[in-house]
Coordinates of C-alpha atoms in Angstrom, one line a residue:
M1 CA 0.0 0.0 0.0
S2 CA 1.3 3.6 -0.7
D3 CA 2.5 5.6 2.1
Q4 CA 0.0 8.2 1.4
P5 CA -3.6 6.9 1.6
A6 CA -6.1 7.9 -1.1
T7 CA -9.1 7.6 1.0
V8 CA -9.9 7.7 4.7
V9 CA -10.6 3.9 4.4
D10 CA -7.1 3.4 3.1
A11 CA -5.8 5.3 6.2
L12 CA -7.5 2.8 8.4
L13 CA -6.4 -0.2 6.6
Q14 CA -2.9 1.3 6.8
R15 CA -3.1 1.5 10.5
V16 CA -4.3 -2.1 10.9
E17 CA -1.5 -3.4 8.7
D18 CA 1.0 -1.4 10.5
G19 CA -0.1 -2.7 13.7
G20 CA 0.5 0.5 15.6
S21 CA -0.4 1.1 19.1
G22 CA -2.8 4.0 18.6
G23 CA -6.7 4.1 18.9
Y24 CA -9.3 5.7 21.0
G25 CA -10.1 6.1 24.7
F26 CA -13.5 6.9 25.9
V27 CA -13.6 8.7 29.2
T28 CA -16.4 8.7 31.5
D29 CA -16.6 10.7 34.6
G30 CA -16.2 8.6 37.7
A31 CA -14.8 5.6 35.7
P32 CA -11.3 4.7 36.9
V33 CA -9.9 4.2 33.5
A34 CA -10.8 4.9 29.9
T35 CA -12.7 2.2 27.7
T36 CA -10.3 1.8 24.7
L37 CA -10.8 0.8 21.0
T38 CA -7.5 0.0 19.0
F39 CA -7.3 0.5 15.4
S40 CA -7.6 -3.3 14.8
E41 CA -10.7 -3.6 17.0
L42 CA -12.3 -0.6 15.3
Y43 CA -11.8 -2.2 11.9
E44 CA -13.3 -5.6 12.9
R45 CA -16.3 -3.9 14.4
A46 CA -16.8 -1.5 11.5
R47 CA -16.7 -4.3 9.1
I48 CA -19.7 -5.8 10.7
V49 CA -21.5 -2.5 10.6
A50 CA -20.5 -2.1 6.9
A51 CA -21.9 -5.5 5.9
E52 CA -25.1 -4.7 7.5
I53 CA -25.3 -1.4 5.9
A54 CA -24.7 -3.0 2.5
D55 CA -27.9 -5.2 3.1
H56 CA -30.0 -2.0 3.6
T57 CA -28.8 0.5 1.0
P58 CA -26.4 0.8 -2.0
S59 CA -23.0 2.4 -1.9
G60 CA -23.3 6.2 -2.4
S61 CA -26.5 6.6 -0.3
R62 CA -26.7 9.1 2.5
V63 CA -26.8 7.4 5.9
V64 CA -27.5 9.6 9.0
L65 CA -25.6 8.8 12.2
M66 CA -27.3 9.6 15.5
Y67 CA -25.4 8.5 18.5
P68 CA -24.6 9.7 22.0
P69 CA -20.8 10.1 22.6
G70 CA -18.8 6.9 22.8
P71 CA -17.5 4.1 20.8
D72 CA -20.7 3.3 18.8
F73 CA -20.5 6.5 17.0
V74 CA -16.7 5.9 15.9
V75 CA -17.5 2.4 14.7
A76 CA -20.6 3.6 12.9
L77 CA -18.8 6.3 11.2
Y78 CA -16.1 3.9 9.8
G79 CA -18.7 1.3 9.1
A80 CA -20.4 3.8 6.8
L81 CA -17.1 4.8 5.2
L82 CA -16.1 1.1 4.6
A83 CA -19.5 0.5 3.1
G84 CA -19.2 3.4 0.5
V85 CA -22.0 5.4 1.8
V86 CA -22.0 9.0 2.8
A87 CA -21.9 9.6 6.6
V88 CA -24.2 12.4 7.9
P89 CA -23.5 13.1 11.6
V90 CA -26.1 14.8 13.7
Y91 CA -26.2 15.5 17.4
P92 CA -28.3 13.3 19.6
P93 CA -30.9 14.6 22.2
S94 CA -29.0 16.0 25.3
S95 CA -31.9 15.3 27.5
T96 CA -35.4 13.9 27.6
A97 CA -36.8 17.5 27.2
A98 CA -34.6 17.9 24.1
L99 CA -36.1 14.9 22.3
P100 CA -38.8 16.8 20.2
A101 CA -36.2 19.4 18.9
A102 CA -33.6 16.7 18.2
F103 CA -35.9 14.5 16.3
D104 CA -37.4 17.6 14.4
R105 CA -33.8 18.5 13.4
L106 CA -33.2 15.0 12.4
G107 CA -36.2 15.0 10.1
L108 CA -35.0 18.1 8.4
V109 CA -31.6 16.7 7.7
V110 CA -33.0 13.4 6.5
A111 CA -35.2 15.2 4.1
D112 CA -32.6 17.7 2.9
C113 CA -29.9 15.0 1.9
S114 CA -32.6 12.3 1.0
A115 CA -31.2 9.8 3.5
E116 CA -32.0 6.1 3.2
L117 CA -31.0 5.0 6.5
V118 CA -30.5 6.2 10.1
L119 CA -27.8 4.4 12.1
S120 CA -28.2 4.7 16.0
T121 CA -28.2 2.8 19.2
A122 CA -30.9 0.3 20.4
S123 CA -31.6 2.6 23.3
L124 CA -32.2 5.5 21.0
V125 CA -34.4 3.6 18.7
A126 CA -36.4 2.3 21.7
I127 CA -36.9 5.9 22.9
R128 CA -38.0 6.9 19.4
D129 CA -40.5 4.0 19.3
A130 CA -41.8 4.9 22.9
A131 CA -42.2 8.7 21.9
G132 CA -43.9 7.5 18.7
V133 CA -41.8 9.6 16.4
M134 CA -41.8 9.1 12.8
V135 CA -38.9 10.7 10.6
G136 CA -40.4 10.2 7.2
E137 CA -40.1 6.8 5.5
V138 CA -36.4 6.4 6.4
R139 CA -35.3 3.1 8.1
W140 CA -33.5 2.8 11.3
L141 CA -30.6 0.4 12.2
A142 CA -29.3 -0.1 15.7
T143 CA -25.7 -0.9 15.1
D144 CA -25.0 -2.1 18.6
A145 CA -27.6 -4.9 18.2
I146 CA -26.1 -6.4 15.1
S147 CA -25.1 -10.1 15.0
G148 CA -22.4 -9.9 12.4
D149 CA -23.5 -13.1 10.7
G150 CA -23.2 -11.8 7.2
V151 CA -19.7 -10.3 7.5
D152 CA -17.8 -13.1 6.1
D153 CA -19.9 -12.8 2.9
W154 CA -19.4 -9.0 2.6
R155 CA -17.1 -7.7 -0.1
P156 CA -16.2 -4.0 0.3
P157 CA -16.9 -1.6 -2.8
R158 CA -14.2 0.1 -4.5
I159 CA -13.7 3.6 -3.0
L160 CA -11.9 6.5 -4.7
G161 CA -10.5 9.8 -3.3
D162 CA -13.0 11.8 -5.3
D163 CA -16.0 9.8 -3.8
L164 CA -18.2 11.5 -1.2
A165 CA -17.4 10.6 2.3
V166 CA -19.2 13.0 4.7
I167 CA -21.8 15.7 4.8
Q168 CA -21.4 18.1 7.6
Y169 CA -24.4 20.1 8.7
T170 CA -23.1 23.4 9.7
S171 CA -25.8 24.4 12.3
G172 CA -28.8 23.1 14.3
S173 CA -30.9 24.9 11.9
T174 CA -34.6 24.5 12.4
G175 CA -35.6 26.2 9.1
A176 CA -32.9 25.5 6.5
P177 CA -30.0 23.0 7.2
R178 CA -27.1 23.4 5.0
G179 CA -24.9 20.3 4.4
V180 CA -21.2 20.8 3.5
V181 CA -20.1 18.1 1.1
L182 CA -16.8 16.5 1.7
R183 CA -14.8 14.1 -0.5
H184 CA -12.3 11.7 0.7
R185 CA -9.6 13.8 -0.6
H186 CA -10.8 16.9 1.1
I187 CA -10.6 15.1 4.4
L188 CA -7.2 13.8 3.8
A189 CA -5.8 17.1 2.6
N190 CA -7.0 18.7 5.9
L191 CA -5.8 16.0 8.0
A192 CA -2.3 16.5 6.5
A193 CA -2.6 20.1 7.1
I194 CA -3.6 19.7 10.6
Q195 CA -0.7 17.2 11.2
N196 CA 1.8 19.5 9.7
A197 CA 0.5 22.7 11.5
M198 CA 0.4 21.2 15.0
G199 CA 3.4 18.8 14.7
L200 CA 1.3 15.6 15.2
T201 CA 3.0 12.2 15.2
S202 CA 2.0 8.7 16.1
D203 CA 3.4 9.4 19.5
S204 CA 0.9 12.2 20.1
V205 CA -1.9 11.8 22.7
V206 CA -4.9 14.0 21.8
V207 CA -7.6 14.9 24.4
G208 CA -11.0 16.5 23.5
W209 CA -14.4 17.0 24.6
V210 CA -15.9 18.8 21.6
P211 CA -19.0 16.9 20.2
S212 CA -18.2 14.4 17.4
Y213 CA -21.0 15.7 15.1
H214 CA -19.0 19.1 15.2
D215 CA -16.3 19.7 12.5
M216 CA -13.7 20.0 15.2
G217 CA -14.7 16.9 16.9
L218 CA -15.2 14.8 13.8
I219 CA -12.2 15.9 11.9
G220 CA -9.8 17.0 14.7
Y221 CA -10.5 14.2 17.1
V222 CA -12.1 11.2 15.5
L223 CA -10.6 11.0 11.9
S224 CA -7.2 12.6 12.9
A225 CA -6.4 9.8 15.0
V226 CA -6.4 7.2 12.2
H227 CA -4.5 9.5 10.1
T228 CA -1.7 10.1 12.4
G229 CA -1.7 6.8 14.2
A230 CA -2.0 8.7 17.6
W231 CA -4.3 7.9 20.7
S232 CA -7.4 10.1 20.8
Y233 CA -9.1 10.2 24.3
L234 CA -12.8 11.5 23.9
I235 CA -14.8 13.0 26.7
A236 CA -18.5 13.3 26.5
P237 CA -19.4 17.2 26.1
Q238 CA -22.1 17.0 29.0
D239 CA -19.3 15.5 31.3
F240 CA -17.0 18.4 30.5
L241 CA -19.7 20.9 30.8
R242 CA -20.9 19.5 34.2
R243 CA -17.2 19.3 35.5
P244 CA -14.5 20.8 33.4
A245 CA -11.8 19.4 35.5
I246 CA -12.4 16.1 33.9
W247 CA -10.6 17.3 30.7
L248 CA -7.5 18.4 32.5
E249 CA -7.5 15.4 34.7
T250 CA -7.5 13.3 31.5
I251 CA -4.5 15.2 29.9
S252 CA -2.6 14.7 33.2
R253 CA -3.5 11.0 33.4
Y254 CA -2.7 10.0 30.0
R255 CA 0.0 12.6 29.3
G256 CA -1.8 14.4 26.7
T257 CA 0.3 16.4 24.2
C258 CA -2.5 18.1 22.0
A259 CA -5.8 19.2 23.4
G260 CA -8.3 22.2 22.7
G261 CA -11.5 23.5 22.0
P262 CA -13.5 26.7 21.7
N263 CA -12.7 29.8 23.8
F264 CA -15.4 29.2 26.2
G265 CA -14.0 25.8 27.4
Y266 CA -10.8 27.5 28.6
E267 CA -12.8 30.2 30.3
L268 CA -14.9 27.5 31.9
C269 CA -11.8 25.8 33.2
T270 CA -10.4 29.0 34.6
R271 CA -13.6 29.9 36.4
R272 CA -14.8 26.4 37.6
I273 CA -11.7 24.2 38.5
S274 CA -11.0 24.8 42.1
P275 CA -7.6 24.9 43.7
A276 CA -8.1 21.7 45.2
E277 CA -8.8 20.1 41.8
R278 CA -5.8 21.9 40.4
E279 CA -3.5 20.4 43.0
D280 CA -2.8 16.9 41.6
L281 CA -2.8 18.0 37.9
D282 CA 0.3 17.7 35.8
L283 CA 0.1 19.5 32.7
S284 CA 3.8 19.5 31.6
S285 CA 3.1 17.3 28.7
W286 CA 0.7 19.6 27.0
S287 CA 2.6 21.1 24.2
V288 CA -0.3 22.4 21.9
A289 CA -3.3 23.9 23.6
F290 CA -5.3 24.9 20.7
T291 CA -8.2 27.1 20.5
G292 CA -10.7 27.8 17.6
A293 CA -14.3 27.4 16.4
E294 CA -15.2 30.8 18.0
K295 CA -13.6 34.1 18.5
V296 CA -10.1 33.7 19.8
R297 CA -9.6 35.8 22.9
A298 CA -5.8 36.4 24.0
D299 CA -6.9 37.5 27.4
V300 CA -8.8 34.3 28.2
L301 CA -5.8 32.3 27.2
R302 CA -3.5 34.4 29.3
R303 CA -5.8 33.9 32.3
F304 CA -5.9 30.2 31.6
A305 CA -2.1 29.9 31.3
T306 CA -1.6 31.9 34.5
T307 CA -4.2 29.9 36.5
F308 CA -2.5 26.6 35.5
A309 CA 1.2 27.6 35.5
D310 CA 1.8 25.8 38.8
Q311 CA 0.6 22.5 37.1
G312 CA 3.2 22.8 34.5
L313 CA 1.3 24.5 31.6
A314 CA 3.8 26.5 29.5
P315 CA 2.5 29.8 28.0
S316 CA 4.3 28.7 24.8
S317 CA 1.9 25.9 24.3
L318 CA -1.0 28.2 23.7
Y319 CA -2.1 27.8 20.1
A320 CA -4.8 29.8 18.2
C321 CA -6.2 28.5 14.9
Y322 CA -9.2 29.3 12.6
G323 CA -11.3 27.1 10.4
L324 CA -14.7 26.3 9.3
A325 CA -16.8 23.2 8.0
E326 CA -16.7 24.6 4.5
A327 CA -12.9 24.2 4.5
T328 CA -13.3 20.8 6.1
L329 CA -11.8 22.3 9.3
L330 CA -8.4 23.9 9.6
V331 CA -7.5 27.1 7.5
T332 CA -4.8 28.8 9.6
G333 CA -2.8 27.8 12.7
A334 CA -0.2 29.1 14.7
R335 CA 3.5 27.7 15.0
P336 CA 3.9 25.4 18.0
G337 CA 5.8 27.0 20.6
D338 CA 4.9 30.6 19.7
G339 CA 2.1 30.9 22.3
A340 CA -0.8 33.4 22.1
R341 CA 0.0 36.4 19.8
S342 CA -2.0 39.6 19.4
V343 CA -1.8 43.2 18.3
R344 CA -3.5 46.2 19.5
I345 CA -5.2 48.4 16.8
D346 CA -6.8 51.8 17.0
R347 CA -10.6 51.6 17.6
R348 CA -11.6 54.4 15.5
A349 CA -9.5 52.9 12.5
L350 CA -11.2 49.5 13.1
D351 CA -14.7 51.1 12.9
A352 CA -13.5 52.4 9.4
S353 CA -12.3 48.9 8.4
K354 CA -8.6 50.1 8.7
V355 CA -5.8 48.8 10.8
A356 CA -3.6 51.1 12.7
L357 CA -1.3 49.2 15.0
L358 CA -0.7 50.7 18.4
T359 CA 2.7 50.3 20.1
E360 CA 1.2 50.7 23.7
S361 CA -2.0 50.3 25.6
S362 CA -4.5 52.9 24.9
A363 CA -8.1 53.7 25.7
D364 CA -8.9 53.5 22.0
G365 CA -7.0 50.3 21.5
V366 CA -8.7 47.0 20.6
E367 CA -6.8 43.7 21.2
V368 CA -7.0 41.3 18.3
A369 CA -5.7 37.7 18.4
S370 CA -3.6 36.1 15.7
C371 CA -5.1 33.0 14.3
G372 CA -1.8 32.0 12.8
R373 CA -0.6 31.3 9.2
P374 CA -2.3 29.5 6.3
A375 CA -2.2 25.8 6.5
S376 CA 0.1 24.1 4.0
Q377 CA -1.1 24.2 0.4
H378 CA -3.8 26.7 1.3
E379 CA -4.0 30.4 0.4
V380 CA -5.7 33.3 2.3
L381 CA -6.6 36.6 0.8
I382 CA -8.3 39.6 2.3
V383 CA -11.0 40.9 -0.2
D384 CA -13.3 43.9 -0.6
P385 CA -16.5 41.9 -0.6
A386 CA -18.4 44.5 -2.6
A387 CA -15.9 44.7 -5.5
D388 CA -14.2 41.3 -5.0
T389 CA -10.8 43.0 -5.3
P390 CA -7.8 42.0 -3.0
L391 CA -7.0 44.4 -0.3
G392 CA -3.6 45.4 0.9
P393 CA -1.9 45.6 4.2
G394 CA -3.7 47.6 6.9
Q395 CA -7.1 46.9 5.3
I396 CA -9.8 44.9 6.6
G397 CA -12.1 42.8 4.4
E398 CA -13.7 39.3 3.9
V399 CA -11.4 36.2 4.3
W400 CA -11.2 34.2 1.1
V401 CA -9.5 30.8 1.0
R402 CA -8.6 28.2 -1.6
G403 CA -6.8 24.9 -1.2
P404 CA -7.2 21.2 -1.5
S405 CA -9.4 20.8 1.6
I406 CA -12.2 23.2 0.4
A407 CA -15.4 21.4 0.4
A408 CA -17.3 20.5 -2.9
G409 CA -20.1 22.9 -1.8
Y410 CA -23.5 22.6 -0.2
W411 CA -25.7 19.4 -0.8
G412 CA -28.5 20.2 -3.3
R413 CA -27.9 24.0 -3.3
A414 CA -26.3 24.8 -6.5
E415 CA -26.8 28.4 -6.5
E416 CA -25.5 28.9 -2.9
T417 CA -22.6 26.7 -3.7
D418 CA -21.6 28.8 -6.7
R419 CA -21.9 32.0 -4.7
V420 CA -19.9 30.8 -1.6
F421 CA -17.4 28.4 -3.1
G422 CA -17.0 30.0 -6.6
A423 CA -15.7 33.4 -5.7
R424 CA -13.2 34.7 -8.3
L425 CA -11.1 37.8 -8.5
P426 CA -11.2 40.4 -11.3
D427 CA -8.5 38.5 -13.2
S428 CA -10.7 35.4 -13.0
S429 CA -8.2 33.6 -10.8
G430 CA -10.0 31.2 -8.3
P431 CA -12.2 29.7 -7.3
F432 CA -12.1 30.8 -3.7
L433 CA -14.3 30.1 -0.7
R434 CA -16.0 33.2 0.7
T435 CA -15.8 32.5 4.5
G436 CA -18.1 35.4 5.5
D437 CA -15.6 36.4 8.2
L438 CA -13.7 39.6 8.4
G439 CA -10.1 40.2 9.1
F440 CA -6.7 41.3 8.1
L441 CA -3.1 39.9 7.5
H442 CA -0.3 41.2 9.4
D443 CA 3.2 39.6 9.0
G444 CA 1.7 36.7 7.2
E445 CA -0.7 36.0 10.0
L446 CA -4.5 36.2 10.0
Y447 CA -6.4 38.4 12.5
L448 CA -10.1 38.2 12.6
T449 CA -12.2 41.2 13.5
G450 CA -15.8 40.1 13.0
R451 CA -18.3 37.7 11.6
A452 CA -20.1 38.9 8.4
K453 CA -22.2 35.9 8.7
D454 CA -23.6 36.8 12.2
L455 CA -23.3 33.2 13.4
L456 CA -23.7 32.4 17.1
I457 CA -21.3 29.6 18.3
I458 CA -22.7 28.1 21.5
S459 CA -21.0 25.2 23.2
G460 CA -19.1 24.4 20.0
R461 CA -22.3 24.6 17.8
N462 CA -23.0 27.0 15.0
I463 CA -26.4 28.6 15.4
Y464 CA -27.9 30.9 12.9
P465 CA -29.5 34.0 14.6
T466 CA -32.5 33.7 12.3
D467 CA -33.3 30.5 13.8
V468 CA -33.3 32.0 17.2
E469 CA -35.3 34.9 16.1
E470 CA -38.0 32.7 14.6
A471 CA -38.3 30.5 17.7
V472 CA -38.8 33.6 19.8
Q473 CA -41.3 35.0 17.4
G474 CA -43.1 31.8 17.1
A475 CA -43.7 31.6 20.9
D476 CA -46.4 34.3 21.1
H477 CA -48.4 36.4 18.7
R478 CA -47.4 39.5 20.6
M479 CA -43.8 39.1 19.5
R480 CA -43.6 41.2 16.2
A481 CA -42.6 39.0 13.3
G482 CA -39.3 40.0 11.5
C483 CA -38.7 42.6 14.2
G484 CA -36.3 40.7 16.6
A485 CA -32.4 40.3 16.6
A486 CA -30.2 37.6 18.3
F487 CA -26.5 38.2 18.8
D488 CA -23.7 37.2 21.3
V489 CA -21.8 39.9 23.4
S490 CA -18.6 39.3 25.4
D491 CA -17.7 40.9 28.7
D492 CA -16.0 40.1 32.0
S493 CA -18.9 37.6 32.8
G494 CA -18.2 35.6 29.6
D495 CA -19.9 35.2 26.3
R496 CA -23.8 35.8 26.4
V497 CA -26.6 35.3 23.9
V498 CA -29.0 38.2 23.8
I499 CA -32.3 38.5 22.2
V500 CA -33.8 42.0 21.4
Q501 CA -37.5 41.7 20.4
E502 CA -40.2 44.3 19.5
T503 CA -43.6 44.1 21.2
A504 CA -46.5 46.2 21.8
E505 CA -47.1 44.8 25.2
E506 CA -46.4 47.1 28.2
D507 CA -47.5 45.2 31.3
E508 CA -44.5 44.2 33.3
A509 CA -46.1 40.8 34.5
A510 CA -47.1 40.1 30.9
L511 CA -43.7 40.9 29.7
R512 CA -42.1 38.6 32.3
E513 CA -44.3 35.8 31.0
L514 CA -43.3 36.6 27.4
A515 CA -39.6 36.3 28.4
L516 CA -40.3 33.0 29.9
S517 CA -42.1 31.8 26.7
A518 CA -39.2 33.1 24.3
R519 CA -36.6 31.2 26.3
T520 CA -38.7 28.1 26.4
S521 CA -39.3 28.1 22.8
V522 CA -35.6 28.7 21.9
A523 CA -34.7 25.9 24.2
R524 CA -37.2 23.5 22.7
C525 CA -36.4 24.4 19.1
L526 CA -32.5 24.8 19.3
D527 CA -31.7 23.1 22.5
I528 CA -29.9 26.4 23.8
V529 CA -31.1 28.8 26.4
P530 CA -30.5 32.6 25.8
D531 CA -29.1 34.6 28.5
N532 CA -30.9 37.9 28.2
V533 CA -34.4 38.7 26.6
V534 CA -34.8 42.3 25.9
F535 CA -38.3 43.7 25.0
I536 CA -38.3 47.2 23.0
A537 CA -41.2 49.3 21.6
P538 CA -42.5 48.8 18.1
Q539 CA -40.6 50.3 15.2
S540 CA -37.5 50.8 17.2
I541 CA -35.2 48.0 16.2
P542 CA -32.4 49.2 13.6
K543 CA -33.3 48.3 10.0
T544 CA -32.1 49.6 6.6
S545 CA -34.0 51.8 4.5
S546 CA -35.2 48.5 2.7
G547 CA -36.5 46.9 5.8
K548 CA -33.5 44.6 6.4
L549 CA -32.4 43.9 10.0
R550 CA -29.2 45.4 11.2
R551 CA -28.1 42.9 13.8
A552 CA -24.7 44.7 14.4
A553 CA -26.3 48.1 14.8
C554 CA -28.7 46.4 17.3
R555 CA -25.9 44.8 19.2
D556 CA -24.1 48.2 19.4
D557 CA -27.2 50.2 20.5
Y558 CA -27.8 47.4 23.2
L559 CA -24.2 47.7 24.5
A560 CA -24.5 51.4 24.5
G561 CA -27.8 51.6 26.3
R562 CA -29.5 53.3 23.4
L563 CA -32.3 50.9 22.9
P564 CA -35.8 52.0 24.3
V565 CA -36.1 49.0 26.6
R566 CA -39.5 48.2 28.0
Y567 CA -38.3 45.1 30.0
E568 CA -35.1 43.0 30.2
W569 CA -34.9 39.4 31.6
R570 CA -31.5 38.6 33.1
P571 CA -30.6 35.5 34.8
S572 CA -30.0 37.5 38.1
T573 CA -33.2 39.6 38.0
T574 CA -36.8 39.0 37.9
A575 CA -38.0 42.5 37.2
G576 CA -37.1 45.1 34.7
R577 CA -33.7 46.0 33.6
E578 CA -31.5 47.3 36.4

């Protein structure tokens, strides 16, 4: 077999033939040791799943994977890839209360990609049956209840690098889910870029809690393990959120070398891991502490490094990166050992989309974190999004990317695929991916300044603000349709999701009930809970002359106290705005 695998399946077969010592460890809070799954064990179990899939649907079909965190998901993922079908991971219900929303989202994804099969566990299938949930005409298969009798007669299909492998759905959208189409070659190109950028080898030990249906979890923790031959220890997200110390304890116990996640994870560890829990940690093996998937905040990373310095964490291990599902995952990354890097720029210049570097702290200064350099074989440009022309140093524009790991487009959305993935410069060079993110390049490194797409990133999930707004407005007829905005804000207390909504209601008791209805509706529809609900008078939300909602302006007005607030619900209050 060639040293360079042509498909993700080839990569797994290569690991089995090499007889390497890597694999997966599944960490459960309270269990003394992790449950392990070697690459050889993974292959044998995945073959059984692949054979069963082949009995139900032909190669090339879309197969949805709905699993709680654990080995069953990893086995099913590779079983799907071995069978030559397209794996479509979706997140499972996080609680009994979240069941309706999870199955609603599942139905939307199944319909969008015309899935022929849903893979899951026997327990989730039983829950579905007990709830009487129907998800179209799609068939279900509980992969943990397969006998494996037909595996000896199964013959694997021929799989090529250009074949479809995975569809990544980029949000928990309730209205219009968008699936990013990845071929085997896209995944392998990004895995090679990650390995090169982070210096991963077969001796690396990776430790993560990011959900496996999220691009960072799927590509960075599950698929990368097979590519590098390393050990990957996976923690259930709910265990981490309940007790963040489990992440650092796992790094300490298994001598983790590479571990990371979104910014809020580092903030959570700093705030909630007690001195007593820190006492026995040894983080001296942790050489790449990466952060991505949401805004990188250098101040959060510095506080984290200071908090855990006595546990052996070196500031030089901090590692910022940037990526998105449309590029498979990684786009830019720091150089290992450089630590968290940032610059301060003039606030007034930033407001004018210009970059004016400051040499010392200033009241007008804004700290912007570096997200590192473009991944190997990838190009990053800063472009004027209105004219599609490249911008020079010191100018802020949209981030455009091209390279071998850029996805094939959105499933079943030709027009949107052409617009997002087919961008070209005036000289016709391209195509480039329009990321929708804003930033600038300085000394070859990417610095992000904003999100043109207004995405909310909550616990590692990408949430479209329109979905939150629709959930709020659907909760009660007194919420004015098309007159609400959802956005996130960051301050000393952390990151918060804020909803601003117009209503003609003025009675405080009624407004309090409306706030509860809004939060309940968002929780039911999207499995998230907004932090602040703000009610304002009719015809007061910022809009363009054509009636288009101006979320950024609404956010600015909220932070500046310029909104005509009638009532604001906050976690710490039960009355009007303080």
